[in-house]
PDB file of C-alpha atoms in Angstrom:
ATOM      1  CA  MET A   1     172.045  75.340 202.681  1.00 43.00           C
ATOM      2  CA  THR A   2     174.954  76.397 205.083  1.00 47.00           C
ATOM      3  CA  ASP A   3     176.027  75.221 208.467  1.00 47.00           C
ATOM      4  CA  THR A   4     174.384  78.455 209.885  1.00 63.00           C
ATOM      5  CA  ASP A   5     170.905  77.191 209.097  1.00 86.00           C
ATOM      6  CA  PHE A   6     171.000  73.483 209.864  1.00 95.00           C
ATOM      7  CA  ARG A   7     171.025  71.607 213.271  1.00 96.00           C
ATOM      8  CA  CYS A   8     172.382  68.252 213.800  1.00 96.00           C
ATOM      9  CA  GLY A   9     173.076  66.268 216.893  1.00 94.00           C
ATOM     10  CA  PHE A  10     172.890  63.302 219.251  1.00 92.00           C
ATOM     11  CA  VAL A  11     169.796  62.635 221.532  1.00 94.00           C
ATOM     12  CA  ALA A  12     169.780  60.083 224.359  1.00 91.00           C
ATOM     13  CA  ILE A  13     166.817  58.151 225.106  1.00 90.00           C
ATOM     14  CA  VAL A  14     167.205  56.899 228.732  1.00 90.00           C
ATOM     15  CA  GLY A  15     164.795  55.401 231.396  1.00 89.00           C
ATOM     16  CA  ARG A  16     164.463  52.417 233.518  1.00 87.00           C
ATOM     17  CA  PRO A  17     163.508  49.106 231.471  1.00 81.00           C
ATOM     18  CA  ASN A  18     160.063  48.868 229.838  1.00 82.00           C
ATOM     19  CA  VAL A  19     158.999  52.550 229.983  1.00 89.00           C
ATOM     20  CA  GLY A  20     158.765  52.541 226.108  1.00 88.00           C
ATOM     21  CA  LYS A  21     162.216  53.965 224.895  1.00 87.00           C
ATOM     22  CA  SER A  22     162.471  51.763 221.773  1.00 84.00           C
ATOM     23  CA  THR A  23     158.762  52.320 220.896  1.00 88.00           C
ATOM     24  CA  LEU A  24     159.363  56.180 221.210  1.00 92.00           C
ATOM     25  CA  MET A  25     162.490  55.863 218.887  1.00 88.00           C
ATOM     26  CA  ASN A  26     160.899  53.944 216.320  1.00 87.00           C
ATOM     27  CA  HIS A  27     157.898  56.237 215.824  1.00 91.00           C
ATOM     28  CA  LEU A  28     160.175  59.206 215.957  1.00 92.00           C
ATOM     29  CA  ILE A  29     162.054  58.007 212.951  1.00 88.00           C
ATOM     30  CA  GLY A  30     159.151  56.368 211.330  1.00 83.00           C
ATOM     31  CA  GLN A  31     160.477  52.782 211.022  1.00 75.00           C
ATOM     32  CA  LYS A  32     160.951  49.868 213.208  1.00 72.00           C
ATOM     33  CA  ILE A  33     164.897  49.475 213.935  1.00 72.00           C
ATOM     34  CA  SER A  34     164.837  48.944 217.709  1.00 70.00           C
ATOM     35  CA  ILE A  35     163.204  45.734 219.222  1.00 61.00           C
ATOM     36  CA  THR A  36     160.365  46.089 221.558  1.00 57.00           C
ATOM     37  CA  SER A  37     158.766  43.781 224.127  1.00 47.00           C
ATOM     38  CA  LYS A  38     156.870  43.799 227.469  1.00 47.00           C
ATOM     39  CA  LYS A  39     159.818  41.777 229.030  1.00 46.00           C
ATOM     40  CA  ALA A  40     162.367  44.202 230.583  1.00 44.00           C
ATOM     41  CA  GLN A  41     165.873  44.797 229.120  1.00 45.00           C
ATOM     42  CA  THR A  42     164.919  44.063 225.616  1.00 42.00           C
ATOM     43  CA  THR A  43     167.322  46.461 224.235  1.00 42.00           C
ATOM     44  CA  ARG A  44     171.109  45.405 224.862  1.00 44.00           C
ATOM     45  CA  HIS A  45     172.893  47.530 222.085  1.00 52.00           C
ATOM     46  CA  ARG A  46     173.300  51.254 221.615  1.00 62.00           C
ATOM     47  CA  VAL A  47     171.006  51.759 218.610  1.00 71.00           C
ATOM     48  CA  ASN A  48     171.246  55.169 216.619  1.00 84.00           C
ATOM     49  CA  GLY A  49     167.824  56.092 214.672  1.00 89.00           C
ATOM     50  CA  ILE A  50     168.143  59.087 212.322  1.00 92.00           C
ATOM     51  CA  HIS A  51     165.349  61.424 211.768  1.00 94.00           C
ATOM     52  CA  THR A  52     166.046  64.223 209.006  1.00 95.00           C
ATOM     53  CA  GLU A  53     163.973  67.322 208.392  1.00 95.00           C
ATOM     54  CA  PRO A  54     164.709  70.174 205.771  1.00 94.00           C
ATOM     55  CA  ASN A  55     166.587  72.076 208.601  1.00 95.00           C
ATOM     56  CA  ALA A  56     167.546  69.498 211.187  1.00 97.00           C
ATOM     57  CA  GLN A  57     168.845  65.884 211.709  1.00 96.00           C
ATOM     58  CA  PHE A  58     168.253  64.120 214.923  1.00 96.00           C
ATOM     59  CA  VAL A  59     170.324  61.142 215.741  1.00 92.00           C
ATOM     60  CA  PHE A  60     168.453  59.272 218.587  1.00 92.00           C
ATOM     61  CA  VAL A  61     170.416  56.982 220.773  1.00 86.00           C
ATOM     62  CA  ASP A  62     168.328  54.153 222.176  1.00 77.00           C
ATOM     63  CA  THR A  63     169.973  52.801 225.180  1.00 70.00           C
ATOM     64  CA  PRO A  64     169.350  49.676 227.290  1.00 58.00           C
ATOM     65  CA  GLY A  65     167.216  50.305 230.274  1.00 50.00           C
ATOM     66  CA  PHE A  66     169.309  50.695 233.431  1.00 50.00           C
ATOM     67  CA  GLN A  67     169.126  47.512 235.212  1.00 45.00           C
ATOM     68  CA  THR A  68     169.251  47.180 239.065  1.00 44.00           C
ATOM     69  CA  PHE A  69     167.655  43.710 239.452  1.00 44.00           C
ATOM     70  CA  HIS A  70     169.830  41.270 237.480  1.00 46.00           C
ATOM     71  CA  LYS A  71     173.549  41.273 238.352  1.00 51.00           C
ATOM     72  CA  GLY A  72     176.622  39.906 236.580  1.00 54.00           C
ATOM     73  CA  ALA A  73     178.984  41.065 233.623  1.00 52.00           C
ATOM     74  CA  LEU A  74     176.125  41.516 231.169  1.00 48.00           C
ATOM     75  CA  ASN A  75     174.310  44.007 232.922  1.00 53.00           C
ATOM     76  CA  ALA A  76     177.379  45.852 234.320  1.00 56.00           C
ATOM     77  CA  THR A  77     178.192  46.225 230.643  1.00 52.00           C
ATOM     78  CA  LEU A  78     174.677  47.316 229.726  1.00 53.00           C
ATOM     79  CA  ASN A  79     174.565  49.975 232.495  1.00 58.00           C
ATOM     80  CA  GLN A  80     178.065  51.230 231.644  1.00 63.00           C
ATOM     81  CA  SER A  81     176.685  51.811 228.149  1.00 60.00           C
ATOM     82  CA  VAL A  82     174.024  53.947 229.532  1.00 63.00           C
ATOM     83  CA  LYS A  83     176.431  55.953 231.494  1.00 65.00           C
ATOM     84  CA  ASP A  84     178.911  56.489 228.386  1.00 69.00           C
ATOM     85  CA  THR A  85     175.971  57.561 226.162  1.00 70.00           C
ATOM     86  CA  LEU A  86     174.975  60.200 228.672  1.00 77.00           C
ATOM     87  CA  GLY A  87     178.482  61.843 228.416  1.00 74.00           C
ATOM     88  CA  SER A  88     178.535  62.068 224.704  1.00 80.00           C
ATOM     89  CA  VAL A  89     175.308  63.625 223.515  1.00 89.00           C
ATOM     90  CA  ASP A  90     173.790  67.131 222.928  1.00 95.00           C
ATOM     91  CA  CYS A  91     170.448  66.444 224.627  1.00 95.00           C
ATOM     92  CA  VAL A  92     168.805  63.672 226.796  1.00 95.00           C
ATOM     93  CA  LEU A  93     165.130  62.635 226.824  1.00 96.00           C
ATOM     94  CA  PHE A  94     164.342  61.078 230.183  1.00 96.00           C
ATOM     95  CA  VAL A  95     161.323  58.735 229.651  1.00 95.00           C
ATOM     96  CA  LEU A  96     159.038  58.086 232.488  1.00 95.00           C
ATOM     97  CA  GLU A  97     155.699  56.185 232.448  1.00 93.00           C
ATOM     98  CA  ALA A  98     153.004  58.553 233.177  1.00 91.00           C
ATOM     99  CA  MET A  99     151.760  58.796 236.873  1.00 92.00           C
ATOM    100  CA  ARG A 100     154.594  56.343 238.002  1.00 92.00           C
ATOM    101  CA  LEU A 101     157.760  57.251 239.603  1.00 95.00           C
ATOM    102  CA  SER A 102     159.737  54.290 241.158  1.00 93.00           C
ATOM    103  CA  ASN A 103     162.914  53.948 242.926  1.00 92.00           C
ATOM    104  CA  ALA A 104     164.430  52.357 239.695  1.00 89.00           C
ATOM    105  CA  ASP A 105     163.461  55.592 237.829  1.00 93.00           C
ATOM    106  CA  ARG A 106     165.130  57.638 240.513  1.00 93.00           C
ATOM    107  CA  GLU A 107     168.233  55.474 240.009  1.00 87.00           C
ATOM    108  CA  VAL A 108     168.437  56.548 236.398  1.00 88.00           C
ATOM    109  CA  MET A 109     167.556  60.112 237.366  1.00 91.00           C
ATOM    110  CA  ALA A 110     170.807  60.213 239.492  1.00 89.00           C
ATOM    111  CA  LEU A 111     172.853  59.413 236.459  1.00 87.00           C
ATOM    112  CA  LEU A 112     171.269  62.372 234.277  1.00 90.00           C
ATOM    113  CA  PRO A 113     174.103  65.009 233.345  1.00 89.00           C
ATOM    114  CA  LYS A 114     173.840  68.408 234.887  1.00 90.00           C
ATOM    115  CA  ASN A 115     175.492  70.305 232.125  1.00 91.00           C
ATOM    116  CA  THR A 116     173.441  68.739 229.045  1.00 93.00           C
ATOM    117  CA  PRO A 117     169.855  69.714 228.263  1.00 96.00           C
ATOM    118  CA  VAL A 118     167.483  66.876 229.733  1.00 96.00           C
ATOM    119  CA  ILE A 119     163.914  66.855 228.642  1.00 98.00           C
ATOM    120  CA  LEU A 120     161.477  64.949 230.856  1.00 98.00           C
ATOM    121  CA  VAL A 121     159.159  62.895 228.610  1.00 97.00           C
ATOM    122  CA  LEU A 122     155.934  61.317 230.123  1.00 96.00           C
ATOM    123  CA  ASN A 123     154.986  58.313 228.034  1.00 95.00           C
ATOM    124  CA  LYS A 124     151.669  56.319 228.073  1.00 88.00           C
ATOM    125  CA  VAL A 125     149.818  59.378 228.748  1.00 88.00           C
ATOM    126  CA  ASP A 126     146.707  57.759 227.006  1.00 83.00           C
ATOM    127  CA  LYS A 127     146.512  55.815 230.276  1.00 77.00           C
ATOM    128  CA  ALA A 128     146.381  59.042 232.328  1.00 80.00           C
ATOM    129  CA  LYS A 129     142.827  60.235 232.339  1.00 79.00           C
ATOM    130  CA  ASP A 130     142.904  63.096 234.821  1.00 88.00           C
ATOM    131  CA  SER A 131     144.744  66.308 233.473  1.00 89.00           C
ATOM    132  CA  LEU A 132     145.041  67.921 236.731  1.00 92.00           C
ATOM    133  CA  MET A 133     146.749  64.701 238.435  1.00 92.00           C
ATOM    134  CA  LEU A 134     148.862  64.417 235.392  1.00 93.00           C
ATOM    135  CA  SER A 135     150.092  68.204 235.904  1.00 93.00           C
ATOM    136  CA  MET A 136     150.584  67.640 239.533  1.00 94.00           C
ATOM    137  CA  PHE A 137     152.729  64.491 238.724  1.00 95.00           C
ATOM    138  CA  ILE A 138     154.892  66.578 236.321  1.00 95.00           C
ATOM    139  CA  ASP A 139     155.604  69.127 238.963  1.00 96.00           C
ATOM    140  CA  GLN A 140     156.549  66.437 241.375  1.00 96.00           C
ATOM    141  CA  VAL A 141     159.063  64.884 239.137  1.00 97.00           C
ATOM    142  CA  ARG A 142     160.510  68.259 238.209  1.00 97.00           C
ATOM    143  CA  ALA A 143     160.978  69.000 241.761  1.00 96.00           C
ATOM    144  CA  GLU A 144     163.565  66.245 241.890  1.00 96.00           C
ATOM    145  CA  PHE A 145     165.691  67.262 239.076  1.00 96.00           C
ATOM    146  CA  GLU A 146     166.346  70.457 236.988  1.00 96.00           C
ATOM    147  CA  PHE A 147     164.788  69.498 233.715  1.00 97.00           C
ATOM    148  CA  THR A 148     165.231  71.808 230.676  1.00 97.00           C
ATOM    149  CA  ASP A 149     161.561  71.207 229.510  1.00 97.00           C
ATOM    150  CA  ALA A 150     158.776  68.439 229.806  1.00 97.00           C
ATOM    151  CA  GLU A 151     156.539  66.977 227.172  1.00 97.00           C
ATOM    152  CA  VAL A 152     153.719  64.278 227.406  1.00 96.00           C
ATOM    153  CA  VAL A 153     153.466  61.800 224.653  1.00 96.00           C
ATOM    154  CA  SER A 154     152.026  58.335 223.720  1.00 93.00           C
ATOM    155  CA  ALA A 155     154.842  56.634 221.807  1.00 91.00           C
ATOM    156  CA  LYS A 156     152.843  53.728 221.041  1.00 89.00           C
ATOM    157  CA  HIS A 157     150.011  55.758 219.323  1.00 91.00           C
ATOM    158  CA  GLY A 158     152.354  58.629 217.955  1.00 90.00           C
ATOM    159  CA  GLN A 159     150.812  61.364 219.835  1.00 92.00           C
ATOM    160  CA  ARG A 160     152.613  64.643 220.516  1.00 94.00           C
ATOM    161  CA  LEU A 161     155.954  63.565 218.757  1.00 96.00           C
ATOM    162  CA  GLY A 162     156.033  66.565 216.754  1.00 96.00           C
ATOM    163  CA  GLU A 163     155.735  68.826 219.944  1.00 97.00           C
ATOM    164  CA  LEU A 164     158.733  66.720 221.393  1.00 97.00           C
ATOM    165  CA  LEU A 165     160.864  67.372 218.323  1.00 97.00           C
ATOM    166  CA  ASP A 166     160.047  71.005 218.662  1.00 97.00           C
ATOM    167  CA  LYS A 167     161.416  70.982 222.201  1.00 98.00           C
ATOM    168  CA  VAL A 168     164.486  69.036 221.275  1.00 98.00           C
ATOM    169  CA  ARG A 169     165.580  71.027 218.013  1.00 97.00           C
ATOM    170  CA  PRO A 170     166.971  74.174 219.727  1.00 97.00           C
ATOM    171  CA  HIS A 171     169.382  72.204 221.679  1.00 97.00           C
ATOM    172  CA  LEU A 172     171.080  70.444 218.632  1.00 96.00           C
ATOM    173  CA  PRO A 173     174.213  72.211 217.626  1.00 95.00           C
ATOM    174  CA  LEU A 174     174.598  74.123 214.362  1.00 95.00           C
ATOM    175  CA  SER A 175     175.949  71.508 212.084  1.00 93.00           C
ATOM    176  CA  MET A 176     175.630  70.075 208.615  1.00 93.00           C
ATOM    177  CA  PRO A 177     173.888  66.595 208.667  1.00 93.00           C
ATOM    178  CA  LEU A 178     176.075  63.585 209.654  1.00 91.00           C
ATOM    179  CA  TYR A 179     174.071  61.129 207.397  1.00 90.00           C
ATOM    180  CA  PRO A 180     172.311  60.925 204.090  1.00 91.00           C
ATOM    181  CA  GLU A 181     168.768  62.176 204.503  1.00 90.00           C
ATOM    182  CA  ASP A 182     167.266  58.822 203.723  1.00 86.00           C
ATOM    183  CA  MET A 183     169.279  57.031 206.043  1.00 88.00           C
ATOM    184  CA  ILE A 184     167.389  55.858 209.183  1.00 87.00           C
ATOM    185  CA  THR A 185     170.099  53.870 211.138  1.00 87.00           C
ATOM    186  CA  ASP A 186     173.712  53.506 211.178  1.00 84.00           C
ATOM    187  CA  LYS A 187     173.419  49.880 212.071  1.00 83.00           C
ATOM    188  CA  SER A 188     174.046  47.178 209.410  1.00 86.00           C
ATOM    189  CA  GLN A 189     171.588  44.804 207.936  1.00 89.00           C
ATOM    190  CA  ARG A 190     173.396  41.975 209.578  1.00 91.00           C
ATOM    191  CA  PHE A 191     172.690  43.706 213.042  1.00 87.00           C
ATOM    192  CA  LEU A 192     169.090  44.292 212.266  1.00 88.00           C
ATOM    193  CA  ALA A 193     168.503  40.630 211.424  1.00 92.00           C
ATOM    194  CA  ALA A 194     169.916  39.519 214.735  1.00 90.00           C
ATOM    195  CA  GLU A 195     167.680  41.975 216.440  1.00 87.00           C
ATOM    196  CA  ILE A 196     164.636  41.003 214.835  1.00 90.00           C
ATOM    197  CA  VAL A 197     165.211  37.261 215.791  1.00 92.00           C
ATOM    198  CA  ARG A 198     165.924  38.345 219.411  1.00 87.00           C
ATOM    199  CA  GLU A 199     162.705  40.291 219.471  1.00 85.00           C
ATOM    200  CA  LYS A 200     160.676  37.240 218.363  1.00 89.00           C
ATOM    201  CA  LEU A 201     162.379  35.401 221.334  1.00 87.00           C
ATOM    202  CA  PHE A 202     161.177  37.943 223.808  1.00 82.00           C
ATOM    203  CA  ARG A 203     157.619  38.000 222.432  1.00 82.00           C
ATOM    204  CA  TYR A 204     157.057  34.397 221.934  1.00 82.00           C
ATOM    205  CA  LEU A 205     158.864  32.835 224.830  1.00 80.00           C
ATOM    206  CA  GLY A 206     157.648  35.239 227.444  1.00 71.00           C
ATOM    207  CA  GLU A 207     158.705  34.558 231.119  1.00 69.00           C
ATOM    208  CA  GLU A 208     159.952  31.191 229.786  1.00 71.00           C
ATOM    209  CA  LEU A 209     162.903  33.077 228.099  1.00 67.00           C
ATOM    210  CA  PRO A 210     166.317  32.239 229.468  1.00 58.00           C
ATOM    211  CA  TYR A 211     167.641  35.557 230.677  1.00 56.00           C
ATOM    212  CA  GLU A 212     171.095  34.571 229.615  1.00 64.00           C
ATOM    213  CA  MET A 213     170.513  34.290 225.754  1.00 76.00           C
ATOM    214  CA  ASN A 214     171.791  35.968 222.761  1.00 81.00           C
ATOM    215  CA  VAL A 215     171.572  35.891 219.037  1.00 88.00           C
ATOM    216  CA  GLU A 216     174.668  35.551 216.583  1.00 90.00           C
ATOM    217  CA  VAL A 217     174.417  35.975 212.955  1.00 94.00           C
ATOM    218  CA  GLU A 218     176.800  33.113 211.428  1.00 95.00           C
ATOM    219  CA  ALA A 219     176.416  34.041 207.836  1.00 95.00           C
ATOM    220  CA  PHE A 220     174.699  36.780 206.163  1.00 95.00           C
ATOM    221  CA  GLU A 221     174.678  36.345 202.056  1.00 95.00           C
ATOM    222  CA  VAL A 222     173.265  38.326 199.177  1.00 92.00           C
ATOM    223  CA  ASP A 223     172.267  36.033 196.367  1.00 90.00           C
ATOM    224  CA  GLY A 224     170.740  38.153 193.720  1.00 89.00           C
ATOM    225  CA  HIS A 225     167.528  39.642 195.153  1.00 89.00           C
ATOM    226  CA  MET A 226     167.518  37.248 198.123  1.00 95.00           C
ATOM    227  CA  PHE A 227     169.298  37.353 201.533  1.00 96.00           C
ATOM    228  CA  ARG A 228     170.419  34.160 202.951  1.00 97.00           C
ATOM    229  CA  ILE A 229     170.684  34.445 206.597  1.00 97.00           C
ATOM    230  CA  HIS A 230     172.018  31.842 209.311  1.00 97.00           C
ATOM    231  CA  VAL A 231     171.356  32.688 212.829  1.00 96.00           C
ATOM    232  CA  ALA A 232     172.384  30.765 216.036  1.00 94.00           C
ATOM    233  CA  ILE A 233     170.362  31.420 219.359  1.00 92.00           C
ATOM    234  CA  LEU A 234     172.925  31.103 222.156  1.00 88.00           C
ATOM    235  CA  VAL A 235     171.850  29.762 225.476  1.00 87.00           C
ATOM    236  CA  ASP A 236     173.743  29.130 228.563  1.00 82.00           C
ATOM    237  CA  LYS A 237     172.654  25.647 229.511  1.00 84.00           C
ATOM    238  CA  GLU A 238     171.851  22.517 227.601  1.00 89.00           C
ATOM    239  CA  GLY A 239     168.458  22.307 229.557  1.00 88.00           C
ATOM    240  CA  GLN A 240     167.404  25.733 227.897  1.00 87.00           C
ATOM    241  CA  LYS A 241     167.344  24.354 224.439  1.00 90.00           C
ATOM    242  CA  PRO A 242     163.935  22.720 224.467  1.00 91.00           C
ATOM    243  CA  ILE A 243     162.503  25.981 225.983  1.00 89.00           C
ATOM    244  CA  VAL A 244     163.441  27.746 222.868  1.00 90.00           C
ATOM    245  CA  ILE A 245     162.733  24.882 220.373  1.00 93.00           C
ATOM    246  CA  GLY A 246     159.270  23.804 221.863  1.00 91.00           C
ATOM    247  CA  ARG A 247     157.572  20.508 221.415  1.00 91.00           C
ATOM    248  CA  GLY A 248     158.299  19.330 217.892  1.00 93.00           C
ATOM    249  CA  GLY A 249     160.110  22.404 216.985  1.00 93.00           C
ATOM    250  CA  GLU A 250     156.920  24.506 217.041  1.00 93.00           C
ATOM    251  CA  LYS A 251     158.168  27.526 219.055  1.00 92.00           C
ATOM    252  CA  LEU A 252     161.437  27.777 217.042  1.00 95.00           C
ATOM    253  CA  LYS A 253     159.495  27.302 213.752  1.00 95.00           C
ATOM    254  CA  LYS A 254     157.020  30.248 214.718  1.00 94.00           C
ATOM    255  CA  ILE A 255     159.997  32.467 215.938  1.00 94.00           C
ATOM    256  CA  SER A 256     161.656  31.861 212.575  1.00 96.00           C
ATOM    257  CA  THR A 257     158.664  32.411 210.283  1.00 96.00           C
ATOM    258  CA  GLU A 258     157.737  35.720 212.152  1.00 94.00           C
ATOM    259  CA  ALA A 259     161.357  36.999 211.902  1.00 95.00           C
ATOM    260  CA  ARG A 260     161.643  36.156 208.127  1.00 96.00           C
ATOM    261  CA  LEU A 261     158.524  38.052 207.512  1.00 94.00           C
ATOM    262  CA  ASP A 262     159.740  40.990 209.354  1.00 90.00           C
ATOM    263  CA  MET A 263     163.113  40.926 207.678  1.00 91.00           C
ATOM    264  CA  GLU A 264     161.498  40.748 204.197  1.00 92.00           C
ATOM    265  CA  GLN A 265     159.295  43.843 205.044  1.00 86.00           C
ATOM    266  CA  LEU A 266     162.523  45.810 206.425  1.00 83.00           C
ATOM    267  CA  PHE A 267     165.116  44.666 203.766  1.00 87.00           C
ATOM    268  CA  ASP A 268     162.367  44.879 200.879  1.00 85.00           C
ATOM    269  CA  CYS A 269     163.426  41.440 199.518  1.00 92.00           C
ATOM    270  CA  LYS A 270     162.971  37.702 199.732  1.00 95.00           C
ATOM    271  CA  VAL A 271     164.771  36.236 202.716  1.00 97.00           C
ATOM    272  CA  PHE A 272     165.872  32.685 203.342  1.00 97.00           C
ATOM    273  CA  LEU A 273     166.423  32.368 207.142  1.00 97.00           C
ATOM    274  CA  GLU A 274     167.805  29.335 208.904  1.00 97.00           C
ATOM    275  CA  VAL A 275     167.748  29.596 212.910  1.00 96.00           C
ATOM    276  CA  TRP A 276     169.025  27.039 215.336  1.00 94.00           C
ATOM    277  CA  VAL A 277     169.894  26.773 219.008  1.00 94.00           C
ATOM    278  CA  LYS A 278     173.194  26.017 220.516  1.00 90.00           C
ATOM    279  CA  VAL A 279     174.870  26.072 223.968  1.00 88.00           C
ATOM    280  CA  LYS A 280     177.674  28.472 224.703  1.00 79.00           C
ATOM    281  CA  SER A 281     178.048  28.076 228.486  1.00 69.00           C
ATOM    282  CA  GLY A 282     179.085  31.032 230.661  1.00 64.00           C
ATOM    283  CA  TRP A 283     178.711  33.590 227.781  1.00 52.00           C
ATOM    284  CA  ALA A 284     176.840  36.168 229.642  1.00 52.00           C
ATOM    285  CA  ASP A 285     179.520  36.377 232.569  1.00 51.00           C
ATOM    286  CA  ASP A 286     182.484  36.289 230.014  1.00 49.00           C
ATOM    287  CA  VAL A 287     183.749  39.728 229.246  1.00 44.00           C
ATOM    288  CA  ARG A 288     185.521  38.312 226.156  1.00 45.00           C
ATOM    289  CA  PHE A 289     182.178  36.931 224.767  1.00 43.00           C
ATOM    290  CA  LEU A 290     180.473  40.362 225.460  1.00 43.00           C
ATOM    291  CA  ARG A 291     183.202  41.976 223.606  1.00 48.00           C
ATOM    292  CA  ASP A 292     182.654  39.479 220.517  1.00 47.00           C
ATOM    293  CA  PHE A 293     178.899  40.416 220.365  1.00 42.00           C
ATOM    294  CA  GLY A 294     179.537  44.226 220.599  1.00 48.00           C
ATOM    295  CA  LEU A 295     178.247  44.509 224.080  1.00 42.00           C
ATOM    296  CA  ASN A 296     181.445  45.630 225.454  1.00 43.00           C
TER     297      ASN A 296
END
């Protein structure tokens, strides 16, 4: 194989919160590496997922949903991450929920680059029953921005993802692969462990979840065929600790158990996981803390 018959490049997945960006990337690469939740703003880090074919390597970049509702240093940092990503990729997937175009979507659309191919991706098409209405909706969206192409998918059910890859592939530059063919992410196991715990917090606390919350892996040790992982859940106020812990520690135990099972599946080994909650006041509005957690 030479660099004349192989394509490799970066593809940003962008959109407002909760349109299914992380679910889309997980299905495109065939493994769960980006956390998902019905709660908006689950993704806080730029996560790269790698899909390699015989003649192409796609490096998908899952970005935080561009946030307009919550203010403060945390979201300013997350939104800047989206802007920075758009300036450094070969192709952009702009993800919309089928049959829904909101002002929040339009705010993200205003950030889309003019000199980079942008493909409109309508997600959740399994919920759009009328094909004529769907076609009219696509025309409506395409009238607002000069998209290179458009595709309809159901990320959750893995529908039409092959067709989407076919539309992305020609926009990747001719290049040798950047990563080994069996590599699915450039993130460390330590990072993935933290993300799994954070996902369980989103899933099991729901609307009770403190917005200013993060997860820090304080120790990650390999002991033969076992990983020993110690994780701290950071909250902003003392009064938020009982929300995470639950009565008699019930919620924290459930979060820890589910996270451990997911880690064992992902890492393919036994995992000893210890999780606790501690207060770190003001972290979400302290740029120093954001830098420490890789968010800045």
